[in-house]
Amino acid sequence: MDELIEGARAAREHAYAPYSGFKVGAALRTRSGKVFYGVNVENVSYGLSICAERSAAVAAVLADELEWDSIAVVADTKLPTTPCGACRQFLAEFNPKLSVTIANLDKVHYTISLAELLPHAFNTETIDS
Ligand code: THU
């Protein structure tokens, strides 16, 4: 897990966050053991900004890696930052029980299941019923 946190921390350096100044990095490990990285990318039209978690997710999909094991998210906060609501829903598409580790730059971290972060998620069972 330390390796995944370290990867997210290194990715974070490449975040593009000139408007909020809040850089975030993410590292998403798939079941095959591959790791995909993401950063937040902001836009002058603020609402278009994408979070680190979703950009890592897009990188994994581009590589046809749809089975996900875990994600680490790193930001420079005292308490580790949990993924926003939009990212929780986006990640749940591929693994509603994804293991989510959130860490700060001091490596203070904890791990929680996405199922706990997003209980009663909107999912395919809901739309098929
Ligand atoms: N952000 C992320 O990338 N991930 C999170 O989990 C929380 C928020 C980004 C979005 C925006 O670029 C900046 O952090 C401030 O909200």
PDB file of C-alpha atoms and ligand atoms in Angstrom:
ATOM      1  CA  MET A   1       0.000   0.000   0.000  1.00  0.00           C
ATOM      2  CA  ASP A   2       2.884   2.361   0.739  1.00  0.00           C
ATOM      3  CA  GLU A   3       3.899   1.993  -2.885  1.00  0.00           C
ATOM      4  CA  LEU A   4       0.458   3.101  -4.098  1.00  0.00           C
ATOM      5  CA  ILE A   5       0.500   6.105  -1.757  1.00  0.00           C
ATOM      6  CA  GLU A   6       3.974   7.003  -2.988  1.00  0.00           C
ATOM      7  CA  GLY A   7       2.768   6.787  -6.592  1.00  0.00           C
ATOM      8  CA  ALA A   8      -0.167   9.082  -5.864  1.00  0.00           C
ATOM      9  CA  ARG A   9       2.160  11.513  -4.070  1.00  0.00           C
ATOM     10  CA  ALA A  10       4.532  11.592  -7.059  1.00  0.00           C
ATOM     11  CA  ALA A  11       1.648  12.025  -9.525  1.00  0.00           C
ATOM     12  CA  ARG A  12       0.306  14.904  -7.437  1.00  0.00           C
ATOM     13  CA  GLU A  13       3.337  16.995  -8.419  1.00  0.00           C
ATOM     14  CA  HIS A  14       1.888  17.111 -11.940  1.00  0.00           C
ATOM     15  CA  ALA A  15      -1.558  18.355 -10.927  1.00  0.00           C
ATOM     16  CA  TYR A  16      -2.825  21.450 -12.730  1.00  0.00           C
ATOM     17  CA  ALA A  17      -4.585  23.464 -10.047  1.00  0.00           C
ATOM     18  CA  PRO A  18      -3.851  27.171 -10.656  1.00  0.00           C
ATOM     19  CA  TYR A  19      -7.290  28.287  -9.435  1.00  0.00           C
ATOM     20  CA  SER A  20      -7.727  26.388  -6.174  1.00  0.00           C
ATOM     21  CA  GLY A  21      -4.031  25.783  -5.490  1.00  0.00           C
ATOM     22  CA  PHE A  22      -5.173  22.404  -4.130  1.00  0.00           C
ATOM     23  CA  LYS A  23      -3.192  19.646  -5.811  1.00  0.00           C
ATOM     24  CA  VAL A  24      -4.393  16.057  -5.649  1.00  0.00           C
ATOM     25  CA  GLY A  25      -2.806  12.838  -6.933  1.00  0.00           C
ATOM     26  CA  ALA A  26      -4.340   9.394  -7.322  1.00  0.00           C
ATOM     27  CA  ALA A  27      -2.985   5.918  -8.076  1.00  0.00           C
ATOM     28  CA  LEU A  28      -5.446   3.221  -9.106  1.00  0.00           C
ATOM     29  CA  ARG A  29      -4.379  -0.443  -8.962  1.00  0.00           C
ATOM     30  CA  THR A  30      -6.225  -2.929 -11.148  1.00  0.00           C
ATOM     31  CA  ARG A  31      -6.684  -6.637 -10.382  1.00  0.00           C
ATOM     32  CA  SER A  32      -3.933  -7.464 -12.884  1.00  0.00           C
ATOM     33  CA  GLY A  33      -1.528  -5.416 -10.735  1.00  0.00           C
ATOM     34  CA  LYS A  34      -1.139  -2.478 -13.110  1.00  0.00           C
ATOM     35  CA  VAL A  35      -1.238   1.038 -11.670  1.00  0.00           C
ATOM     36  CA  PHE A  36      -2.773   4.080 -13.346  1.00  0.00           C
ATOM     37  CA  TYR A  37      -2.195   7.629 -12.183  1.00  0.00           C
ATOM     38  CA  GLY A  38      -4.357  10.710 -12.164  1.00  0.00           C
ATOM     39  CA  VAL A  39      -4.229  14.330 -11.085  1.00  0.00           C
ATOM     40  CA  ASN A  40      -6.789  17.085 -10.838  1.00  0.00           C
ATOM     41  CA  VAL A  41      -6.900  19.276 -13.923  1.00  0.00           C
ATOM     42  CA  GLU A  42      -8.652  22.607 -13.489  1.00  0.00           C
ATOM     43  CA  ASN A  43     -10.065  24.971 -16.057  1.00  0.00           C
ATOM     44  CA  VAL A  44     -10.704  28.699 -16.167  1.00  0.00           C
ATOM     45  CA  SER A  45     -14.352  27.660 -16.496  1.00  0.00           C
ATOM     46  CA  TYR A  46     -14.106  26.231 -12.978  1.00  0.00           C
ATOM     47  CA  GLY A  47     -16.952  23.744 -13.226  1.00  0.00           C
ATOM     48  CA  LEU A  48     -15.129  21.820 -15.945  1.00  0.00           C
ATOM     49  CA  SER A  49     -12.325  20.790 -13.598  1.00  0.00           C
ATOM     50  CA  ILE A  50     -11.721  17.065 -13.189  1.00  0.00           C
ATOM     51  CA  CYS A  51     -10.592  15.402  -9.974  1.00  0.00           C
ATOM     52  CA  ALA A  52      -7.519  13.190  -9.639  1.00  0.00           C
ATOM     53  CA  GLU A  53      -9.621  10.090  -8.941  1.00  0.00           C
ATOM     54  CA  ARG A  54     -11.632  10.418 -12.131  1.00  0.00           C
ATOM     55  CA  SER A  55      -8.576  11.136 -14.275  1.00  0.00           C
ATOM     56  CA  ALA A  56      -6.918   7.931 -12.941  1.00  0.00           C
ATOM     57  CA  ALA A  57     -10.134   6.050 -13.714  1.00  0.00           C
ATOM     58  CA  VAL A  58     -10.123   7.323 -17.293  1.00  0.00           C
ATOM     59  CA  ALA A  59      -6.474   6.247 -17.735  1.00  0.00           C
ATOM     60  CA  ALA A  60      -7.343   2.697 -16.610  1.00  0.00           C
ATOM     61  CA  VAL A  61     -10.321   2.477 -18.957  1.00  0.00           C
ATOM     62  CA  LEU A  62      -8.166   3.662 -21.847  1.00  0.00           C
ATOM     63  CA  ALA A  63      -5.908   0.639 -21.200  1.00  0.00           C
ATOM     64  CA  ASP A  64      -8.944  -1.710 -21.102  1.00  0.00           C
ATOM     65  CA  GLU A  65      -8.300  -2.355 -17.400  1.00  0.00           C
ATOM     66  CA  LEU A  66     -11.806  -2.440 -15.984  1.00  0.00           C
ATOM     67  CA  GLU A  67     -11.312  -4.603 -12.914  1.00  0.00           C
ATOM     68  CA  TRP A  68     -10.113  -2.470 -10.071  1.00  0.00           C
ATOM     69  CA  ASP A  69      -8.639  -3.410  -6.751  1.00  0.00           C
ATOM     70  CA  SER A  70      -7.699  -0.240  -4.893  1.00  0.00           C
ATOM     71  CA  ILE A  71      -6.999   3.470  -5.153  1.00  0.00           C
ATOM     72  CA  ALA A  72      -4.760   5.791  -3.163  1.00  0.00           C
ATOM     73  CA  VAL A  73      -5.468   9.519  -3.052  1.00  0.00           C
ATOM     74  CA  VAL A  74      -2.975  12.082  -1.738  1.00  0.00           C
ATOM     75  CA  ALA A  75      -3.490  15.753  -0.915  1.00  0.00           C
ATOM     76  CA  ASP A  76      -1.723  18.283   1.284  1.00  0.00           C
ATOM     77  CA  THR A  77      -4.196  18.388   4.156  1.00  0.00           C
ATOM     78  CA  LYS A  78      -3.908  17.757   7.859  1.00  0.00           C
ATOM     79  CA  LEU A  79      -6.602  15.112   7.737  1.00  0.00           C
ATOM     80  CA  PRO A  80      -6.658  12.872   4.627  1.00  0.00           C
ATOM     81  CA  THR A  81      -9.185  14.045   2.008  1.00  0.00           C
ATOM     82  CA  THR A  82     -11.972  11.667   0.985  1.00  0.00           C
ATOM     83  CA  PRO A  83     -13.088  11.545  -2.671  1.00  0.00           C
ATOM     84  CA  CYS A  84     -15.915  13.910  -3.608  1.00  0.00           C
ATOM     85  CA  GLY A  85     -19.405  12.573  -4.305  1.00  0.00           C
ATOM     86  CA  ALA A  86     -18.992  12.639  -8.083  1.00  0.00           C
ATOM     87  CA  CYS A  87     -15.797  10.578  -7.842  1.00  0.00           C
ATOM     88  CA  ARG A  88     -17.427   8.049  -5.506  1.00  0.00           C
ATOM     89  CA  GLN A  89     -20.164   7.421  -8.066  1.00  0.00           C
ATOM     90  CA  PHE A  90     -17.655   7.317 -10.945  1.00  0.00           C
ATOM     91  CA  LEU A  91     -15.454   4.760  -9.167  1.00  0.00           C
ATOM     92  CA  ALA A  92     -18.428   2.630  -8.086  1.00  0.00           C
ATOM     93  CA  GLU A  93     -19.197   1.924 -11.745  1.00  0.00           C
ATOM     94  CA  PHE A  94     -16.270  -0.519 -11.887  1.00  0.00           C
ATOM     95  CA  ASN A  95     -15.979  -1.705  -8.288  1.00  0.00           C
ATOM     96  CA  PRO A  96     -18.531  -0.637  -5.660  1.00  0.00           C
ATOM     97  CA  LYS A  97     -16.301  -2.273  -3.039  1.00  0.00           C
ATOM     98  CA  LEU A  98     -13.073  -0.615  -4.172  1.00  0.00           C
ATOM     99  CA  SER A  99     -10.496  -0.215  -1.412  1.00  0.00           C
ATOM    100  CA  VAL A 100      -9.868   3.534  -0.960  1.00  0.00           C
ATOM    101  CA  THR A 101      -6.746   4.733   0.850  1.00  0.00           C
ATOM    102  CA  ILE A 102      -6.496   8.421   1.549  1.00  0.00           C
ATOM    103  CA  ALA A 103      -3.279  10.017   2.689  1.00  0.00           C
ATOM    104  CA  ASN A 104      -1.640  13.346   3.326  1.00  0.00           C
ATOM    105  CA  LEU A 105       1.945  14.337   2.591  1.00  0.00           C
ATOM    106  CA  ASP A 106       3.041  13.115   6.022  1.00  0.00           C
ATOM    107  CA  LYS A 107       1.712   9.691   5.051  1.00  0.00           C
ATOM    108  CA  VAL A 108      -1.039   9.882   7.647  1.00  0.00           C
ATOM    109  CA  HIS A 109      -3.548   7.576   6.015  1.00  0.00           C
ATOM    110  CA  TYR A 110      -6.453   5.218   6.391  1.00  0.00           C
ATOM    111  CA  THR A 111      -8.263   2.761   4.177  1.00  0.00           C
ATOM    112  CA  ILE A 112     -12.010   2.531   3.745  1.00  0.00           C
ATOM    113  CA  SER A 113     -14.262   0.612   1.364  1.00  0.00           C
ATOM    114  CA  LEU A 114     -16.051   2.577  -1.343  1.00  0.00           C
ATOM    115  CA  ALA A 115     -19.202   0.775  -0.163  1.00  0.00           C
ATOM    116  CA  GLU A 116     -18.880   2.680   3.105  1.00  0.00           C
ATOM    117  CA  LEU A 117     -18.219   5.979   1.360  1.00  0.00           C
ATOM    118  CA  LEU A 118     -21.175   5.540  -1.005  1.00  0.00           C
ATOM    119  CA  PRO A 119     -23.901   3.455   0.609  1.00  0.00           C
ATOM    120  CA  HIS A 120     -27.061   2.833  -1.426  1.00  0.00           C
ATOM    121  CA  ALA A 121     -25.261   3.817  -4.642  1.00  0.00           C
ATOM    122  CA  PHE A 122     -27.158   4.344  -7.860  1.00  0.00           C
ATOM    123  CA  ASN A 123     -26.164   1.266  -9.872  1.00  0.00           C
ATOM    124  CA  THR A 124     -27.082  -1.047 -12.733  1.00  0.00           C
ATOM    125  CA  GLU A 125     -29.369  -3.090 -10.464  1.00  0.00           C
ATOM    126  CA  THR A 126     -31.327   0.094  -9.816  1.00  0.00           C
ATOM    127  CA  ILE A 127     -31.842   0.906 -13.492  1.00  0.00           C
ATOM    128  CA  ASP A 128     -32.668  -2.708 -14.404  1.00  0.00           C
ATOM    129  CA  SER A 129     -35.395  -3.006 -11.769  1.00  0.00           C
TER     130      SER A 129
HETATM  131  N1  THU B   1     -10.248  17.423  -5.916  1.00  0.00           N
HETATM  132  C1  THU B   1      -9.747  16.209  -6.308  1.00  0.00           C
HETATM  133  O1  THU B   1      -9.003  16.111  -7.293  1.00  0.00           O
HETATM  134  N2  THU B   1     -10.093  15.126  -5.583  1.00  0.00           N
HETATM  135  C2  THU B   1     -10.812  15.146  -4.431  1.00  0.00           C
HETATM  136  O2  THU B   1     -11.032  14.104  -3.834  1.00  0.00           O
HETATM  137  C3  THU B   1     -11.314  16.421  -3.914  1.00  0.00           C
HETATM  138  C4  THU B   1     -11.153  17.597  -4.813  1.00  0.00           C
HETATM  139  C5  THU B   1      -9.831  18.618  -6.666  1.00  0.00           C
HETATM  140  C6  THU B   1     -10.891  19.315  -7.460  1.00  0.00           C
HETATM  141  C7  THU B   1     -10.328  20.725  -7.539  1.00  0.00           C
HETATM  142  O3  THU B   1      -9.397  20.791  -8.613  1.00  0.00           O
HETATM  143  C8  THU B   1      -9.556  20.890  -6.250  1.00  0.00           C
HETATM  144  O4  THU B   1      -9.341  19.576  -5.743  1.00  0.00           O
HETATM  145  C9  THU B   1     -10.277  21.715  -5.205  1.00  0.00           C
HETATM  146  O5  THU B   1     -11.551  21.242  -4.973  1.00  0.00           O
END
